[in-house]
Coordinates of C-alpha atoms in Angstrom, one line a residue:
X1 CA -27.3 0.8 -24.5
X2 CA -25.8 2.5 -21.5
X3 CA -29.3 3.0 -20.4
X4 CA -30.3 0.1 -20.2
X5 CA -27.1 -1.5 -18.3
X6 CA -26.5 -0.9 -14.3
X7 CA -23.0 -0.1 -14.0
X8 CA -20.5 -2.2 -10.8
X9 CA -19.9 0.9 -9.3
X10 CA -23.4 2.1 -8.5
X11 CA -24.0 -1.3 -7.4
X12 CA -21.7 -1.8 -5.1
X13 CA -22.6 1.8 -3.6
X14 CA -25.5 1.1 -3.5
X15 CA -25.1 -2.0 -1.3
X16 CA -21.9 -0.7 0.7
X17 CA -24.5 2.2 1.8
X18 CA -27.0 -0.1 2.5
X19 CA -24.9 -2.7 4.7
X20 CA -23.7 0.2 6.2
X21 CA -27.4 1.8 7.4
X22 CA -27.9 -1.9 8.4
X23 CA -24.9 -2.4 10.4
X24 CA -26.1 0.7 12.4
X25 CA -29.7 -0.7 12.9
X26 CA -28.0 -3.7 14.3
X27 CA -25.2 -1.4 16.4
X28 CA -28.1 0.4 17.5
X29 CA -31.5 -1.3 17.7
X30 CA -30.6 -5.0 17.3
X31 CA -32.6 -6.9 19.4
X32 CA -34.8 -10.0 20.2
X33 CA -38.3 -10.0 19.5
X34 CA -41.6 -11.9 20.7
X35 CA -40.9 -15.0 18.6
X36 CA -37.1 -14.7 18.7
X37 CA -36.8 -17.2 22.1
X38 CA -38.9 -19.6 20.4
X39 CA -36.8 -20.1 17.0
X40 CA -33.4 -20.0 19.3
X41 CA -35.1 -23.0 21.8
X42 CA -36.2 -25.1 18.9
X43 CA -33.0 -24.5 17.1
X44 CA -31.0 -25.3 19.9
X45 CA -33.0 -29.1 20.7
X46 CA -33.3 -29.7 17.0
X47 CA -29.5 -29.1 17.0
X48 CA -28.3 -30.8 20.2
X49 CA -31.4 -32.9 20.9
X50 CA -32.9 -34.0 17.3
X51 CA -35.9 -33.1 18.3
X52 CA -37.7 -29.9 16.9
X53 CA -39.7 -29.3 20.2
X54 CA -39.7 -27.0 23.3
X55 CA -39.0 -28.0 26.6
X56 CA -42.3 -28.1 28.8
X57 CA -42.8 -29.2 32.2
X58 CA -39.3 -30.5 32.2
X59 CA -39.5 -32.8 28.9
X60 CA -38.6 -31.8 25.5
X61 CA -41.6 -32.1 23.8
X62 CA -42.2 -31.9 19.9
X63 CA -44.3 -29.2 18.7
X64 CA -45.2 -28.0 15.3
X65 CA -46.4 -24.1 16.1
X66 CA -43.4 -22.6 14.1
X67 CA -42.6 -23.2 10.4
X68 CA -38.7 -25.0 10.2
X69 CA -37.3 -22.8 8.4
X70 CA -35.9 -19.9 10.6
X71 CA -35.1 -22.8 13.4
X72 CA -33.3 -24.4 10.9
X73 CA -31.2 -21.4 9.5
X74 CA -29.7 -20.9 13.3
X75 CA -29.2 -24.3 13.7
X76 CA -26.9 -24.4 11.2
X77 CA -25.0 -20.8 12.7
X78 CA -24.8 -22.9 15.5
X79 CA -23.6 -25.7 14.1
X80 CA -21.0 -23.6 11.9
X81 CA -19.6 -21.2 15.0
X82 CA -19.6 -23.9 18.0
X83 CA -21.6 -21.2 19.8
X84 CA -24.8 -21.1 22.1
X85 CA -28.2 -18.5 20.8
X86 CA -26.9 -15.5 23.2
X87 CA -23.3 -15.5 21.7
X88 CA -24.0 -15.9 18.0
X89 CA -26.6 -13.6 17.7
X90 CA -24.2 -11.1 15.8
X91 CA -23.0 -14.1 13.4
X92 CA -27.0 -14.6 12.5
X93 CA -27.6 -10.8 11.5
X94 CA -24.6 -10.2 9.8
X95 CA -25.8 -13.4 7.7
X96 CA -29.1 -11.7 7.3
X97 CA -27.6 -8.7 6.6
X98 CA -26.4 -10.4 3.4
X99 CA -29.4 -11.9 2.7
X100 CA -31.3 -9.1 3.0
X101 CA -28.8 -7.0 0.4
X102 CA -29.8 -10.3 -1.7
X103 CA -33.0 -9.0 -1.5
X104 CA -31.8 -5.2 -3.1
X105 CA -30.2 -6.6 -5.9
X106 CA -33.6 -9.2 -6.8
X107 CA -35.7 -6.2 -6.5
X108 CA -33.5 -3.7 -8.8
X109 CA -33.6 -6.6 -11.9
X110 CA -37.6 -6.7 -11.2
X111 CA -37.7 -3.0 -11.7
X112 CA -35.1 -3.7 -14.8
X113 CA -37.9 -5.9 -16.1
X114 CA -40.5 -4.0 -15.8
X115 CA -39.2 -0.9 -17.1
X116 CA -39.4 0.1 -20.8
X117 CA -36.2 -0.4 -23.2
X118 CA -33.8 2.4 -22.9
X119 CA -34.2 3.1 -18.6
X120 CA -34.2 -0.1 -17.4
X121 CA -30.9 0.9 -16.0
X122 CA -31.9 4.3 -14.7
X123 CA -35.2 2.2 -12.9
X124 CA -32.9 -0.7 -11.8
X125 CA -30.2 2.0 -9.9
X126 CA -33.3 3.9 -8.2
X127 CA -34.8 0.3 -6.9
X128 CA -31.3 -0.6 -6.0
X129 CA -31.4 2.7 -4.1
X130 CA -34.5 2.6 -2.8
X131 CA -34.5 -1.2 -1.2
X132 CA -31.3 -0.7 0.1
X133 CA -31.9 2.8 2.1
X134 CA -35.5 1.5 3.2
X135 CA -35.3 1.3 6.9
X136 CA -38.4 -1.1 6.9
X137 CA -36.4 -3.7 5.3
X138 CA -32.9 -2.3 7.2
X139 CA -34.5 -3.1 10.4
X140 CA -35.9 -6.7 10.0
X141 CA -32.2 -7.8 9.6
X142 CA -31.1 -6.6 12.6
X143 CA -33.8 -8.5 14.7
X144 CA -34.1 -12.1 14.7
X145 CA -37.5 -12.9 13.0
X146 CA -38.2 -14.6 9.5
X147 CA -39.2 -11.6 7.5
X148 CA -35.3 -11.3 5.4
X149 CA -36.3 -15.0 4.5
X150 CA -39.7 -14.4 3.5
X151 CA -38.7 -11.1 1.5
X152 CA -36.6 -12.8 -0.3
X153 CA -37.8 -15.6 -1.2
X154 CA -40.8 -14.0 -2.6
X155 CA -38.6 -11.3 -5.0
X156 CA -37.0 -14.8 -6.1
X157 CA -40.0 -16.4 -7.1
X158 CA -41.3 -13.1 -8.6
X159 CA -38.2 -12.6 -10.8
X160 CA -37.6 -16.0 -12.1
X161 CA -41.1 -16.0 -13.5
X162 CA -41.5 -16.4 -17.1
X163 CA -41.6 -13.7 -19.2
X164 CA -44.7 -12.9 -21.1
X165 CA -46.4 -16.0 -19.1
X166 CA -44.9 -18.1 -21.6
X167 CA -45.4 -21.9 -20.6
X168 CA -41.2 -22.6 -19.6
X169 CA -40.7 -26.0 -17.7
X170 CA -37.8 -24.5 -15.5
X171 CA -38.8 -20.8 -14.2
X172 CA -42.5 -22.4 -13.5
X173 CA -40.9 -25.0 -11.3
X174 CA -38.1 -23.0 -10.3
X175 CA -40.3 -19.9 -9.4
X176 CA -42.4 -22.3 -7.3
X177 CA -39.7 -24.2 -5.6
X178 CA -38.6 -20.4 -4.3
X179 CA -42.4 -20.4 -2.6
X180 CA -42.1 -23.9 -1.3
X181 CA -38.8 -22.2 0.3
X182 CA -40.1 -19.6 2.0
X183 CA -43.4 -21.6 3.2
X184 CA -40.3 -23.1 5.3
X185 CA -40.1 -19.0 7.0
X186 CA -43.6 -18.1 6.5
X187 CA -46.6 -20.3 6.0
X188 CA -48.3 -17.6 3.8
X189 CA -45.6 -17.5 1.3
X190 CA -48.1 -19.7 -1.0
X191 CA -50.6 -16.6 -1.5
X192 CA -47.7 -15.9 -4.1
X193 CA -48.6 -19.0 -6.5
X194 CA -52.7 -18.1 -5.5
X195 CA -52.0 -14.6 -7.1
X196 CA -50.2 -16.1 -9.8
X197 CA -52.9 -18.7 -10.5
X198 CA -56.1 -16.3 -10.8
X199 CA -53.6 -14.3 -13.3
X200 CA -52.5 -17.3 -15.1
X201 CA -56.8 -18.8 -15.2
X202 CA -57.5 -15.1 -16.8
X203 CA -54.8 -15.2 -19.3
X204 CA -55.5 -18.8 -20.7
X205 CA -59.0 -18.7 -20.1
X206 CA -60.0 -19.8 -23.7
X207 CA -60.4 -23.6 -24.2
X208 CA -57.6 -23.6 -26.1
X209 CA -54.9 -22.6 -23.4
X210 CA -56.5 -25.3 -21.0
X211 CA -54.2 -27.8 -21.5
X212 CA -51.3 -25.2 -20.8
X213 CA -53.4 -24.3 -17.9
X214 CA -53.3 -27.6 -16.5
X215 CA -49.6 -28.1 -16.9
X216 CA -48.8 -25.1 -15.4
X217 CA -50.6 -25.2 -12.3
X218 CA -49.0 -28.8 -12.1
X219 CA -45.5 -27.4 -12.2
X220 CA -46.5 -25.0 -9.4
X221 CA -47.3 -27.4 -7.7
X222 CA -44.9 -29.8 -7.6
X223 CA -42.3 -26.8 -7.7
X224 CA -43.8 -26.1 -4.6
X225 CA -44.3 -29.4 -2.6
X226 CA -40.5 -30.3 -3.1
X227 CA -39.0 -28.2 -0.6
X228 CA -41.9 -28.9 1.9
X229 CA -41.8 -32.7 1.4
X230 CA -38.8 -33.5 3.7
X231 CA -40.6 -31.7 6.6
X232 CA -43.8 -33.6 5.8

């Protein structure tokens, strides 16, 4: 049904007007914030130095107060555009900016899923609308800060989940491997699969859905640990 189906053309208005009202919050807000020195220094020595530290007292020293992720992103807009933090600043929010529409598209299939048969088109163009004229996710792409990654990774983990909770090897591994992802941006990314859990515990909680239980919560958490094993 018609309905139920979300047309090219509205999405790609829908995300030419939204990379548009981001391009102006980066023409005319984009900025540096309190953490933003910090993920360009320890891109910078990871990049040119090996070392994922901060130079203190005159020696590069290794520190772990950041998560890699973010450091590890501009490292490789760096590496990709030859350039120092200051001049590819613009190269690392337009790549967010893309990210960030990403985001948009994630969030209009979750409002697909969740809407009943015969609107789920009608719910997915107003999401797609929605998250791409919201100026609190517009702005985050036009600063450099981990909170694109960690929006995104979370509607990615949300939207692979299985539907109905069904027990499915891939989207519970999948799903988690998205969290594991953005732990890399933001260390409380994990309170995803915590939410998930308790959910999961009160929908098998008959001995009968232990074993699926168990097996589950195993998935999650070897979906999870894969992404953060290199860094261990």
């Amino acid at each position: 049904m018609e309905s139920d189906s979300l047309s090219n053309r509205k999405v790609v208005a829908a995300l030419l007007t939204g990379f548009a009202l981001r391009l102006f919050f980066l023409w005319q807000f984009g900025c540096e914030a309190g953490d933003t020195r910090v993920y360009e220094q320890l891109a910078q020595n990871w990049l040119h130095h090996g070392v994922y530290g901060l130079w203190l007292g005159g020696q590069l020293v290794p520190v772990d107060l950041r998560m890699p992720g973010y450091p590890a992103f501009l490292a490789g807009i760096y590496a990709l555009t030859r350039l120092g933090a200051e001049a590819a600043r613009m190269y690392v929010m337009l790549a967010q900016i893309c990210v960030d529409l990403g985001t948009c598209v994630l969030i209009a299939f979750l409002a697909a899923r969740m809407a009943p048969s015969g609107v789920r088109g009608k719910a997915a163009t107003v999401a797609l609308w929605l998250a791409a004229l919201c100026p609190f996710f517009a702005n985050y792409a036009a600063a450099l800060l981990t909170e694109v990654f960690a929006i995104f990774f979370t509607a990615a983990a949300v939207e692979v989940r299985p539907a109905r909770l069904s027990f499915a090897v891939n989207l519970w591994l999948l799903g988690s491997v998205f969290v594991g992802l953005g732990t890399l941006f933001r260390p409380e990314t994990p309170l995803v699969l915590i939410a998930m859990a308790m959910l999961l515990a009160w929908r098998w909680r008959r001995p009968a859905d232990w074993t699926r239980l168990v097996r589950t919560g195993l998935l999650m958490a070897v979906g999870l640990l894969i992404p953060l094993l290199p860094w261990a």
